[in-house]
Coordinates of C-alpha atoms and ligand atoms in Angstrom, one line a residue:
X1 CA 3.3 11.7 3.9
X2 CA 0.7 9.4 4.6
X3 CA 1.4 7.7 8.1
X4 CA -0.9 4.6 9.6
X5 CA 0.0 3.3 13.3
X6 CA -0.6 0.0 15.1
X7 CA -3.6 -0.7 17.2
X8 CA -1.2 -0.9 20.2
X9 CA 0.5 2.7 19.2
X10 CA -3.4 3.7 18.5
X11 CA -5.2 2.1 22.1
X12 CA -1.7 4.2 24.0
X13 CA -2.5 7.4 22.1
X14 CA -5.8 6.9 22.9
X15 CA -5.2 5.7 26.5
X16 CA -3.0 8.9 27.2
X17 CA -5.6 11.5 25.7
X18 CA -8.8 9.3 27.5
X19 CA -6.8 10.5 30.9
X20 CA -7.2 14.2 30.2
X21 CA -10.9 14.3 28.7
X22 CA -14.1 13.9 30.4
X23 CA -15.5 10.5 29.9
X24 CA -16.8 9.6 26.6
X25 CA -15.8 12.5 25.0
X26 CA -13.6 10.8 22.3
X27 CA -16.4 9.0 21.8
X28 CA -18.6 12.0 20.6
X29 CA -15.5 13.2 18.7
X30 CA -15.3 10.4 16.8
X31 CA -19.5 10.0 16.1
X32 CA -19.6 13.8 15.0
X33 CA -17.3 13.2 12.1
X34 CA -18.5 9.9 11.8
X35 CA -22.5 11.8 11.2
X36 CA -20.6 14.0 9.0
X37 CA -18.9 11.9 6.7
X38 CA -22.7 9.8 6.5
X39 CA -24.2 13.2 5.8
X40 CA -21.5 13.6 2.3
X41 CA -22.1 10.3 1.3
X42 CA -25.9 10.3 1.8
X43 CA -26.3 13.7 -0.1
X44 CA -29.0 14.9 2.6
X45 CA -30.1 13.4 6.2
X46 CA -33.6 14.1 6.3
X47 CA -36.0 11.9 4.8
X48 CA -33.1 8.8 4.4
X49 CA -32.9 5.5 5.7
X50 CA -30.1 4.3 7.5
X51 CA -29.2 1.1 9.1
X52 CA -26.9 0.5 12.1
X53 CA -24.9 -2.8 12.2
X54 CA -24.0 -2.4 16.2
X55 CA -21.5 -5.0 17.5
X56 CA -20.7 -5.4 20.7
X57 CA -18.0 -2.4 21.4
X58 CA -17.0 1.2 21.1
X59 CA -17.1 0.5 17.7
X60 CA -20.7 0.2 17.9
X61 CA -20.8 2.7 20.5
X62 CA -19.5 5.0 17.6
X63 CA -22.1 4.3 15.3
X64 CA -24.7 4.6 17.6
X65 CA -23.8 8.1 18.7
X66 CA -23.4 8.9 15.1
X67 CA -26.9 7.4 14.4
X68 CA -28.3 9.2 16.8
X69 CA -26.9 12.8 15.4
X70 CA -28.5 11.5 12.3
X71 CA -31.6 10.5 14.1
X72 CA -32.1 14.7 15.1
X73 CA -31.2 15.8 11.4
X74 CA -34.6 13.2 10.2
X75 CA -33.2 10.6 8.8
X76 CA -35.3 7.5 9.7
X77 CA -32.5 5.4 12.3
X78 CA -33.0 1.6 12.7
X79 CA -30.4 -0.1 14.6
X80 CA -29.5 -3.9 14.3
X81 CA -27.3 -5.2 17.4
X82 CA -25.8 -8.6 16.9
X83 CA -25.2 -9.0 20.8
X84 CA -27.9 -7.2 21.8
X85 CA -27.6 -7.6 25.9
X86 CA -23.9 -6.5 25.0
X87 CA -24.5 -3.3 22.9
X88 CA -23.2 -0.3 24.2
X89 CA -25.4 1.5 26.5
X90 CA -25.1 5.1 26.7
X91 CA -25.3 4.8 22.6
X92 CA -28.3 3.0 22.3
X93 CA -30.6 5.3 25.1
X94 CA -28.9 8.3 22.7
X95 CA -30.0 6.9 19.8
X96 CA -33.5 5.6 21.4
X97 CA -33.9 9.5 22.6
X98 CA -33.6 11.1 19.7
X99 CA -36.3 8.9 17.6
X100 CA -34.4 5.9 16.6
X101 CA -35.5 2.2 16.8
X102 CA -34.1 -1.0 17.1
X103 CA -34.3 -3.3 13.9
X104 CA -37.4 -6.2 14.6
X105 CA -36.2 -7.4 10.7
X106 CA -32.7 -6.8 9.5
X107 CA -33.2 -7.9 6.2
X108 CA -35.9 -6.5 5.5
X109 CA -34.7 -2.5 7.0
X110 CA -31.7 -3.4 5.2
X111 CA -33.4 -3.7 1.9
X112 CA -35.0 -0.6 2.6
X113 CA -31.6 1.4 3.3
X114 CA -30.1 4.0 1.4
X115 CA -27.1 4.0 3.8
X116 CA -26.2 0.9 6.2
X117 CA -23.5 1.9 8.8
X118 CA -20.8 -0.9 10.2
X119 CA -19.8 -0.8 13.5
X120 CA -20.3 -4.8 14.0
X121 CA -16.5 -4.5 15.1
X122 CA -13.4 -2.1 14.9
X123 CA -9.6 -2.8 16.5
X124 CA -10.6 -4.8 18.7
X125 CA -11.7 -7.6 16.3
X126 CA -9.9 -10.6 15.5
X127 CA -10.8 -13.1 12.8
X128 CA -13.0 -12.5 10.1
X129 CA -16.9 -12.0 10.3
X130 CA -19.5 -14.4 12.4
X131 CA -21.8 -16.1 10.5
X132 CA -24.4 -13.3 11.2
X133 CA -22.8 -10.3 10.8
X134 CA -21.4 -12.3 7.3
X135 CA -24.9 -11.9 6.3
X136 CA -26.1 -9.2 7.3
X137 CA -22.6 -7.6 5.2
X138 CA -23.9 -9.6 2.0
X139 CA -27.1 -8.0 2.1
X140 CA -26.0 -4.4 3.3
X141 CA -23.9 -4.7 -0.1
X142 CA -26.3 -5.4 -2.4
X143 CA -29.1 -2.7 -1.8
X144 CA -27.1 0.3 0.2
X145 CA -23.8 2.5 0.5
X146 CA -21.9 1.2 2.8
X147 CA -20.1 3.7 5.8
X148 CA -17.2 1.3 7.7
X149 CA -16.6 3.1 11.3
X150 CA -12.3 2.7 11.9
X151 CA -12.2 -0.4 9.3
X152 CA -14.3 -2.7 7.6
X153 CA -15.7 -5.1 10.5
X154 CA -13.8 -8.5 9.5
X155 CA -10.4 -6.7 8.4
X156 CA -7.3 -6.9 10.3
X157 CA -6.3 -3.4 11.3
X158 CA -2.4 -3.7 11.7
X159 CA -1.8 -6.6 8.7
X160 CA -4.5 -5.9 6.5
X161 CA -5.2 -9.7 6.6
X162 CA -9.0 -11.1 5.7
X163 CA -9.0 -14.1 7.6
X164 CA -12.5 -14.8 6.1
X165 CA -15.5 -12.6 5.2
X166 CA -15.0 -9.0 5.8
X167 CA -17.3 -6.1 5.2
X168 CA -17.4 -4.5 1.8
X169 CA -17.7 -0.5 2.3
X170 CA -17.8 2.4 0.2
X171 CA -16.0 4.3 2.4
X172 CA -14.1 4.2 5.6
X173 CA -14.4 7.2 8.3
X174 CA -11.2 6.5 10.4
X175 CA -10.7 8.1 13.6
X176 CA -7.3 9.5 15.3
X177 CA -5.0 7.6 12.2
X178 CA -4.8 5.4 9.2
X179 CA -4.7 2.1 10.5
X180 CA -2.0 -0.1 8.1
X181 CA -4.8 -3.0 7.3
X182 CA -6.7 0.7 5.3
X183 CA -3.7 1.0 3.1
X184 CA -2.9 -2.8 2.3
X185 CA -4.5 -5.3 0.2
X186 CA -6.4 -7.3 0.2
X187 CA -8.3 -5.3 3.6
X188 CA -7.4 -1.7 1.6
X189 CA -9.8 -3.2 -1.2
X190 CA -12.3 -3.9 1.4
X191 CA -12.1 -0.3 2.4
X192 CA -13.3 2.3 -0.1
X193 CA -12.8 5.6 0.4
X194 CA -10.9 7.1 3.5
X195 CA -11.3 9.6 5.2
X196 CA -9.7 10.9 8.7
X197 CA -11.3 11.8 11.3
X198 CA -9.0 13.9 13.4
X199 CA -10.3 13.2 17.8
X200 CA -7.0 14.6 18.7
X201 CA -4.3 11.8 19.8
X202 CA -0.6 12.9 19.7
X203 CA 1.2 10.1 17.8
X204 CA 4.7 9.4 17.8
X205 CA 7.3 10.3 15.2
X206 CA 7.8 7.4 13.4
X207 CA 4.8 5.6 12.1
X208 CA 4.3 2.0 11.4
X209 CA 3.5 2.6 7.5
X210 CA 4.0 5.5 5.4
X211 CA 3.0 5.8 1.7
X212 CA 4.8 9.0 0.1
X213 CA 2.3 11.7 -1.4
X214 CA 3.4 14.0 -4.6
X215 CA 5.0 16.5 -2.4
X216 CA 7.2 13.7 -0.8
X217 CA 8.5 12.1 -4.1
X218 CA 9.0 15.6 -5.1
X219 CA 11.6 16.1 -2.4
X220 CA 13.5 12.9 -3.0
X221 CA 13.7 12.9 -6.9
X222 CA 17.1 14.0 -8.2
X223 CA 17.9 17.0 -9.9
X224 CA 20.7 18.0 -11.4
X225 CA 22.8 21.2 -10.5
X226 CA 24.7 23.8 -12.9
X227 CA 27.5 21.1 -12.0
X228 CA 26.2 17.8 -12.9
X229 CA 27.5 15.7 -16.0
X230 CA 26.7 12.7 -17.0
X231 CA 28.6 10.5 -14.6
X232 CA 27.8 13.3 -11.8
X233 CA 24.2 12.4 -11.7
X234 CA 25.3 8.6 -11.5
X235 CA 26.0 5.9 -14.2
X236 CA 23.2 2.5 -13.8
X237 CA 24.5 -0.2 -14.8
X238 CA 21.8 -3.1 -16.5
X239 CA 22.3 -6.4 -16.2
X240 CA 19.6 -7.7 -18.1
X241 CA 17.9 -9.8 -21.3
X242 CA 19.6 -13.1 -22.7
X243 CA 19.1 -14.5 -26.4
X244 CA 15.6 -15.8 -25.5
X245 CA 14.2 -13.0 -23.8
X246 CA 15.8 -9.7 -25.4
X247 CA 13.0 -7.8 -25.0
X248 CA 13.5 -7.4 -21.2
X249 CA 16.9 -5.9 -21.6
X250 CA 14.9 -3.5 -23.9
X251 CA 12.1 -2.7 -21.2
X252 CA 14.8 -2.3 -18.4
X253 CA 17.0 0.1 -20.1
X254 CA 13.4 2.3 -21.0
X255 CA 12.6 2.4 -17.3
X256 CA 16.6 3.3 -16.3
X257 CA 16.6 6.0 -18.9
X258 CA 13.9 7.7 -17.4
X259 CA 15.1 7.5 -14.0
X260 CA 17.3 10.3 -13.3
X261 CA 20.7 8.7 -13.8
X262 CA 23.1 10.9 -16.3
X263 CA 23.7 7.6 -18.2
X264 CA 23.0 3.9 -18.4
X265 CA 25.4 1.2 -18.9
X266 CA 23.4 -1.9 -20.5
X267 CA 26.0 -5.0 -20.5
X268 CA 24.5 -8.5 -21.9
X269 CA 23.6 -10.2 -25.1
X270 CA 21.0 -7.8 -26.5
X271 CA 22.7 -4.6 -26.8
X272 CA 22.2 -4.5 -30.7
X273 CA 18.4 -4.6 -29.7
X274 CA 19.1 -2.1 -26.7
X275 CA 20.8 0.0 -29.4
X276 CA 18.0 -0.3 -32.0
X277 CA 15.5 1.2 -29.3
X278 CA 17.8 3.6 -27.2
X279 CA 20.6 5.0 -29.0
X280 CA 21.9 6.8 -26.2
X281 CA 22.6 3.5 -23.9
X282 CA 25.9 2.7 -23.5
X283 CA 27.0 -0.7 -24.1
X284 CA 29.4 -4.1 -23.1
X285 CA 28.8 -7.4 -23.6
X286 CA 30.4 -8.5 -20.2
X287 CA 31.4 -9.7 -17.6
X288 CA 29.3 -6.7 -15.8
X289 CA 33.1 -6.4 -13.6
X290 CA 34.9 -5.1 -16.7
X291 CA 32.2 -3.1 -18.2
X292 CA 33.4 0.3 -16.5
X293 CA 32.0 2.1 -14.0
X294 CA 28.3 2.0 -12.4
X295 CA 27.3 4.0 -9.1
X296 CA 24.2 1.1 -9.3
X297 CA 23.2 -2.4 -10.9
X298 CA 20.2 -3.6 -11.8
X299 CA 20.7 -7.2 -12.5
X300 CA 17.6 -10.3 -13.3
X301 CA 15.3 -9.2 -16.0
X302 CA 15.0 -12.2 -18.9
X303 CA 18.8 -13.2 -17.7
X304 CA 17.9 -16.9 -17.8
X305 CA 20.7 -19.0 -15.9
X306 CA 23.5 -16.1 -15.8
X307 CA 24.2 -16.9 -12.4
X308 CA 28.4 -15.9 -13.1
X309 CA 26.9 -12.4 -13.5
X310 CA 24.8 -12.2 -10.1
X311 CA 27.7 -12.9 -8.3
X312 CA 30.1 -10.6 -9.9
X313 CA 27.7 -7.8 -9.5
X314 CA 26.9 -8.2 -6.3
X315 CA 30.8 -8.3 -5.1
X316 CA 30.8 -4.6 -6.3
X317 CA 30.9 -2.3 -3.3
X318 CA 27.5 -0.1 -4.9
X319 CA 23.8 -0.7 -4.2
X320 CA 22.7 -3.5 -6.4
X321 CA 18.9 -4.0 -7.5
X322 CA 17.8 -7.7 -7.6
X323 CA 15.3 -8.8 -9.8
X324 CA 13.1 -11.7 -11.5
X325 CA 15.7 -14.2 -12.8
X326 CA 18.3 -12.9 -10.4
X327 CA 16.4 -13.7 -7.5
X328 CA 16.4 -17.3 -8.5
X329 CA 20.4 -17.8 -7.7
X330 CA 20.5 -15.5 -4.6
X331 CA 21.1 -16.7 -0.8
X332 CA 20.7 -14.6 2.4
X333 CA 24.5 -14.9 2.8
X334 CA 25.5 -13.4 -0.7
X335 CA 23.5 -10.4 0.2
X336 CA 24.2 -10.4 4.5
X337 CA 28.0 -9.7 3.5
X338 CA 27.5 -6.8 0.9
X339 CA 28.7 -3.5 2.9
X340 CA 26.4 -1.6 0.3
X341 CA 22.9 -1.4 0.3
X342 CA 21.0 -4.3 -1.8
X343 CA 17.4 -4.0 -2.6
X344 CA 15.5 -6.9 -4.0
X345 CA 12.4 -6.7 -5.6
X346 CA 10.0 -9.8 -6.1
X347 CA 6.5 -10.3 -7.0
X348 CA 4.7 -12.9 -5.0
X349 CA 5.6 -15.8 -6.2
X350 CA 9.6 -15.2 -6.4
X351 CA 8.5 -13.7 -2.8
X352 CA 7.1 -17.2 -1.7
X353 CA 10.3 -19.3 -3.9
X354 CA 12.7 -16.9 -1.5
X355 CA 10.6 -17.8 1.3
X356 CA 9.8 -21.6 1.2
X357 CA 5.9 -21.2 0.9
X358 CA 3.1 -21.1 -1.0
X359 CA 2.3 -17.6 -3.0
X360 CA -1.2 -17.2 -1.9
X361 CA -0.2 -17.4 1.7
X362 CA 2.5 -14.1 0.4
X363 CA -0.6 -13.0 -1.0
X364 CA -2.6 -13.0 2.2
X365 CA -0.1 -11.9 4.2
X366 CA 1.9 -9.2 2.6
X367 CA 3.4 -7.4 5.3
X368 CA 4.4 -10.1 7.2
X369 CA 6.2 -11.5 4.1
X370 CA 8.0 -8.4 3.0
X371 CA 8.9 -7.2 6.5
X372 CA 10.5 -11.1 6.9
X373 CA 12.2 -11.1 3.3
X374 CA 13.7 -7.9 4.6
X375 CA 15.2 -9.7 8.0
X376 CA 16.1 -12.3 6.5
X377 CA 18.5 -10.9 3.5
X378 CA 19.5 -7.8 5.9
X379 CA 18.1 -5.9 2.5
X380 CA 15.5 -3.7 1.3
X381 CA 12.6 -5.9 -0.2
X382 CA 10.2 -3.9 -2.4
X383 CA 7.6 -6.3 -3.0
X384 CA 5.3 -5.9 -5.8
X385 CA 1.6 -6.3 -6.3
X386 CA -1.8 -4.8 -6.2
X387 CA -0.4 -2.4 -2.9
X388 CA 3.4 -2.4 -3.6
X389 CA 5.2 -2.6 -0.3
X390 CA 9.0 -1.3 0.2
X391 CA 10.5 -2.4 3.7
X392 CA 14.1 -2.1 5.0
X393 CA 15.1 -4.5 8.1
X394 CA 13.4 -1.6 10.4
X395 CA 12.2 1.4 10.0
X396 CA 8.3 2.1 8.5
X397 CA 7.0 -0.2 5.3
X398 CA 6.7 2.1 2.5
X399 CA 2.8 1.1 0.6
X400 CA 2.6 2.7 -2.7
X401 CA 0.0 4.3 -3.6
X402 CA -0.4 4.8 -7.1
X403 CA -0.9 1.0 -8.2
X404 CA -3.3 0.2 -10.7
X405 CA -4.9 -3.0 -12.0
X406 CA -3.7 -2.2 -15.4
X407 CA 0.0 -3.0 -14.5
X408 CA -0.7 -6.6 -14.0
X409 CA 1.3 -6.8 -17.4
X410 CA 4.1 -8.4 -18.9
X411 CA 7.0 -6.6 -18.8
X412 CA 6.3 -4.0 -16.8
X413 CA 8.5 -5.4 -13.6
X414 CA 11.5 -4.8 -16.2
X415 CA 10.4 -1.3 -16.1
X416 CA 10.6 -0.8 -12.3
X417 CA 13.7 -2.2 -12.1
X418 CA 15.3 0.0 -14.2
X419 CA 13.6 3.3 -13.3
X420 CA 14.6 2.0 -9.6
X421 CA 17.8 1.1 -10.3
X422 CA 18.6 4.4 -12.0
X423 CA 17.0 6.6 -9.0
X424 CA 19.9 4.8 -6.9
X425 CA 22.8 5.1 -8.9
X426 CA 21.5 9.0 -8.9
X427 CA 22.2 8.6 -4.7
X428 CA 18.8 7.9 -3.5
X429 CA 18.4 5.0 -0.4
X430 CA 17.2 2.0 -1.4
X431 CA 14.1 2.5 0.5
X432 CA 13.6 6.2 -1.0
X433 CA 14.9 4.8 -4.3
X434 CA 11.8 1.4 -4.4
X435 CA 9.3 3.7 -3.1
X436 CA 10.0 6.7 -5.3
X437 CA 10.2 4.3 -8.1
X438 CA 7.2 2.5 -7.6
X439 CA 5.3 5.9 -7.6
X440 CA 6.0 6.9 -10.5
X441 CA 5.9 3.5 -12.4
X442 CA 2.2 3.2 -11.0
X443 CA 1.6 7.0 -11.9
X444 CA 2.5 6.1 -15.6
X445 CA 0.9 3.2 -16.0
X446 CA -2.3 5.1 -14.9
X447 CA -1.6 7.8 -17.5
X448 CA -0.7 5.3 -20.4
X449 CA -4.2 3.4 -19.0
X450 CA -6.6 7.0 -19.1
X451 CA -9.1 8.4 -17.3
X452 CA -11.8 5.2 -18.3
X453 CA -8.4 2.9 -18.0
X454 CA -7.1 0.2 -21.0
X455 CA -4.8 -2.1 -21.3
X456 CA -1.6 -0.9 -21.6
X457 CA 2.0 -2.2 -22.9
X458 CA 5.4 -2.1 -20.3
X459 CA 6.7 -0.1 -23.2
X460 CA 4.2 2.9 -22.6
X461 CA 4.8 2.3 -19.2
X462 CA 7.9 3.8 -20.0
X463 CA 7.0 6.3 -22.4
X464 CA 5.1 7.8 -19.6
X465 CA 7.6 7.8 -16.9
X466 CA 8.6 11.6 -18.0
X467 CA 5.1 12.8 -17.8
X468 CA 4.3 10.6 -14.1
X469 CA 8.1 12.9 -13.3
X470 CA 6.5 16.3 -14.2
X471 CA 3.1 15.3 -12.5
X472 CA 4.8 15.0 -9.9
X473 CA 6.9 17.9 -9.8
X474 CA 4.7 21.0 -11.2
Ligands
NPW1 N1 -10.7 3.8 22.7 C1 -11.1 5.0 22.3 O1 -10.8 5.9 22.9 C2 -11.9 5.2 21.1 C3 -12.4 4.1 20.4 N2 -13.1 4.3 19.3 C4 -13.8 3.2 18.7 O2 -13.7 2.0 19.5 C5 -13.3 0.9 18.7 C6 -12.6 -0.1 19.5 O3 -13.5 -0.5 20.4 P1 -13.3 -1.8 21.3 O4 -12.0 -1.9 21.9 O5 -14.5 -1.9 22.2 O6 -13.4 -3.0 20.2 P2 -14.4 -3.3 19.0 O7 -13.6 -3.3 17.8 O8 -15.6 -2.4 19.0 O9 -15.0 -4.7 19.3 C7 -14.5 -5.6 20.2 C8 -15.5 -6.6 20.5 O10 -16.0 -7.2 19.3 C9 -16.1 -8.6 19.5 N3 -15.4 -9.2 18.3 C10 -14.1 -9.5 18.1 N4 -13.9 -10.0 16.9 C11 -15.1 -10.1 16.3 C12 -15.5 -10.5 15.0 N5 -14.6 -11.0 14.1 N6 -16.8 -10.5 14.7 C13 -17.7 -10.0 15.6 N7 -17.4 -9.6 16.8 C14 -16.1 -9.6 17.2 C15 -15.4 -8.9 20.8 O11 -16.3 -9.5 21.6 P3 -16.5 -11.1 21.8 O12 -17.8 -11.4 21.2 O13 -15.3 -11.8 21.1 O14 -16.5 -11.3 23.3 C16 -15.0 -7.6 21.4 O15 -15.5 -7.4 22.6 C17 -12.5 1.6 17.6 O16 -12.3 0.7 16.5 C18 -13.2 2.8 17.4 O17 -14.3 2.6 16.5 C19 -13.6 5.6 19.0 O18 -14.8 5.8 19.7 C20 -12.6 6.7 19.4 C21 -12.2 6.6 20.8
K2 K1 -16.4 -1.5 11.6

């Protein structure tokens, strides 16, 4: 598991460990791996150019230290302080001793750089970039690599808010843990690649955001023993598709097939097209309550006004999956009273039509949106987008980390409902069951898209849910 903490959970670590060590020597833990993660990206240190952006904390304290380290190996060290009678001291006579200078022409040493290193700010900045240091990040990305020290100066470390411009990297040398801003959009964008520097902080148990790795999912997908049957493994019921839009009942019942369940139950209008596709489905044209038994609904995709159904389904006393067209009828009451688990899953815009706003400021501000769906409904909310987030009322928010561009396609929503759906009539939580889900729907989609990536349909989305399974599991 991937775990990232809060600044404040971060500054106490920090705070208890800084009460053991000798002054400053987190400091040099954190610019040695800094100088080492400059040295992989710069191929050698001798002979290469690199600029400092130095803001006006520890952050620039960090790169200075690191510069400095550099400095010794022969790289050629210029440093550019945006508050220079504010620059951290101890870094700067370190980086002055060891042969590097401070920047007369920031432009111009910038054009000149083969590696330009941000510490302008860290966690302790609020608000996107100054005007300055806005332009100084332009030019750094148009002629260098770009090394962020903790996050990219402008980011917000626990929201992963850009509330302006924000610094562009490469790469990201984090120290002590993942902040959540490095592993949600838009700030994970901003980030590059990541790497962990470890400086030694004990953190607590429970983080603030996880994002499952192959080993996890591996744990939590079902499996069936010598004793399973069909209705062992858990029966999903699909609620889905109407006479305009048949295809989604289709795409639904792909994803639920593939899902672990030992059988799905499609009930709706399109079951001779469900039929055509998937023999094996079993089907009912309704009301979902007389259609026999489910351990799990899925219930929204292409369902058009069926608002009769929505309510029947989610009187059942199993966990219910909400989707697309579903979400349209719900209210926080329908789903406050269920006893069973209910897990909704919008895109941004049903995110902002649930919420009352507008869906760029969902876009913006992801976490807070999801985590406040989630309080709201007393449900899981797995909200999609470029970093799929899964929160329950507490506990961490789930960030997936398999998403690709390519699955910005139609259809392919259908598909994660029913490969979600089926993962909880097989007995997963609805939190395990949305992030395990997501994982594998973004692991397919990256297989049906290829090494180079294409476009790909939701139907191979599907076709490749088996193959994102045994990934996974070999
Ligand atoms: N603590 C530790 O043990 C360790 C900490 N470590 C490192 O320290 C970093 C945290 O350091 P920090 O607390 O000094 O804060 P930091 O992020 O450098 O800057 C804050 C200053 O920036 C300013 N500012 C604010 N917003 C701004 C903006 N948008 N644009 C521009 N400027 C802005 C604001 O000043 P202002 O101008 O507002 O008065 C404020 O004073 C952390 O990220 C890690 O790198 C590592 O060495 C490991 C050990
Ligand atoms: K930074």
């Amino acid at each position: 598991m991937r775990t990232a903490y809060s600044v404040e959970t971060v500054r106490a670590a920090e705070r208890e460990l800084m009460a053991r060590l000798p002054e400053g020597a987190l400091m040099q833990r954190a610019a040695a791996g800094l100088a080492v993660a400059c040295g992989e990206l710069l191929g050698r240190v001798y002979g290469t150019r690199v600029v400092l952006l130095v803001g006006s904390g520890d952050n620039g304290g960090d790169a200075l230290y690191a510069g400095a380290r550099l400095a010794r190996r022969g790289a050629g060290v210029a440093v550019v302080l945006l508050s220079p009678e504010r620059a951290h001291q101890g870094g700067l006579a370190a980086l002055r001793a060891a042969g590097g200078r401070v920047s007369g022409d920031a432009l111009r040493d910038i054009a000149c750089a083969d590696l330009v290193v941000d510490g302008i700010v860290g966690i302790g900045g609020r608000g996107g970039l100054r005007p300055e240091a806005a332009q100084l990040a332009r030019a750094a990305r148009e002629s260098a690599l770009v090394l962020a020290v903790d996050l990219p100066s402008g980011v917000d470390a626990d929201s992963g808010e850009v509330r302006g411009e924000a610094v562009r990297a490469d790469a990201t040398v984090t120290f002590g843990a993942y902040k959540p801003g490095l592993l949600v959009d838009p700030a994970r964008e901003r980030a590059g690649a990541l790497r962990l520097v470890d400086i030694g902080l004990t953190l607590p148990e429970e983080a603030d955001v996880e994002a499952l790795q192959h080993a996890d999912v591996a744990d939590l997908l079902p499996r069936p023993t010598a004793e399973s049957d069909k209705y062992r493994r858990g029966v999903v019921g699909v609620v889905a598709g109407s006479a305009r839009y048949p295809g989604a009942a289709v795409l639904a019942v792909a994803g639920a097939l593939r899902g672990g369940a030992g059988a799905v139950r499609y009930v709706g209008p399109a079951a001779d097209k469900v039929l055509a596709h998937f023999p094996e489905t079993l089907v009912h044209p309704g009301p979902p309550d007389k259609a026999g038994r489910v351990q799990s609904w899925v219930i929204g995709p292409g369902i058009g006004d069926e608002s009769d159904a929505l309510a029947e389904v989610l009187a059942a006393d199993v966990p219910v999956l909400v989707d697309a067209d579903g979400l349209r009828f719900l209210t926080p009451r329908q789903v406050r009273e269920r006893t069973a688990e209910t897990l909704l899953t919008p895109h941004a815009g049903e995110a902002a039509a649930l919420l009352g706003r507008g869906r760029d400021e969902v876009e913006a501000a992801r976490m807070e949106s999801v985590r406040e769906l989630a309080a709201q409904y007393a449900a899981t909310v797995l909200l999609k987008g470029s970093t799929t987030l899964v929160a329950g009322a507490d506990g961490p928010v789930r960030v997936n980390p398999t998403g690709t561009s390519w699955l910005a396609t139609a259809g392919s929503g259908d598909v994660l409902s029913g490969v979600t759906g089926s993962l909880l009539a097989a007995g997963l939580t609805a939190r395990d069951a949305g992030s395990v889900g997501a994982y594998l729907h973004g692991l397919a989609a990256r297989r049906a898209a290829g090494p180079g990536g294409a476009p790909i349909l939701a139907s191979e989305v599907a076709d490749h849910l088996g193959a994102a399974w045994r990934n996974v599991t070999d």
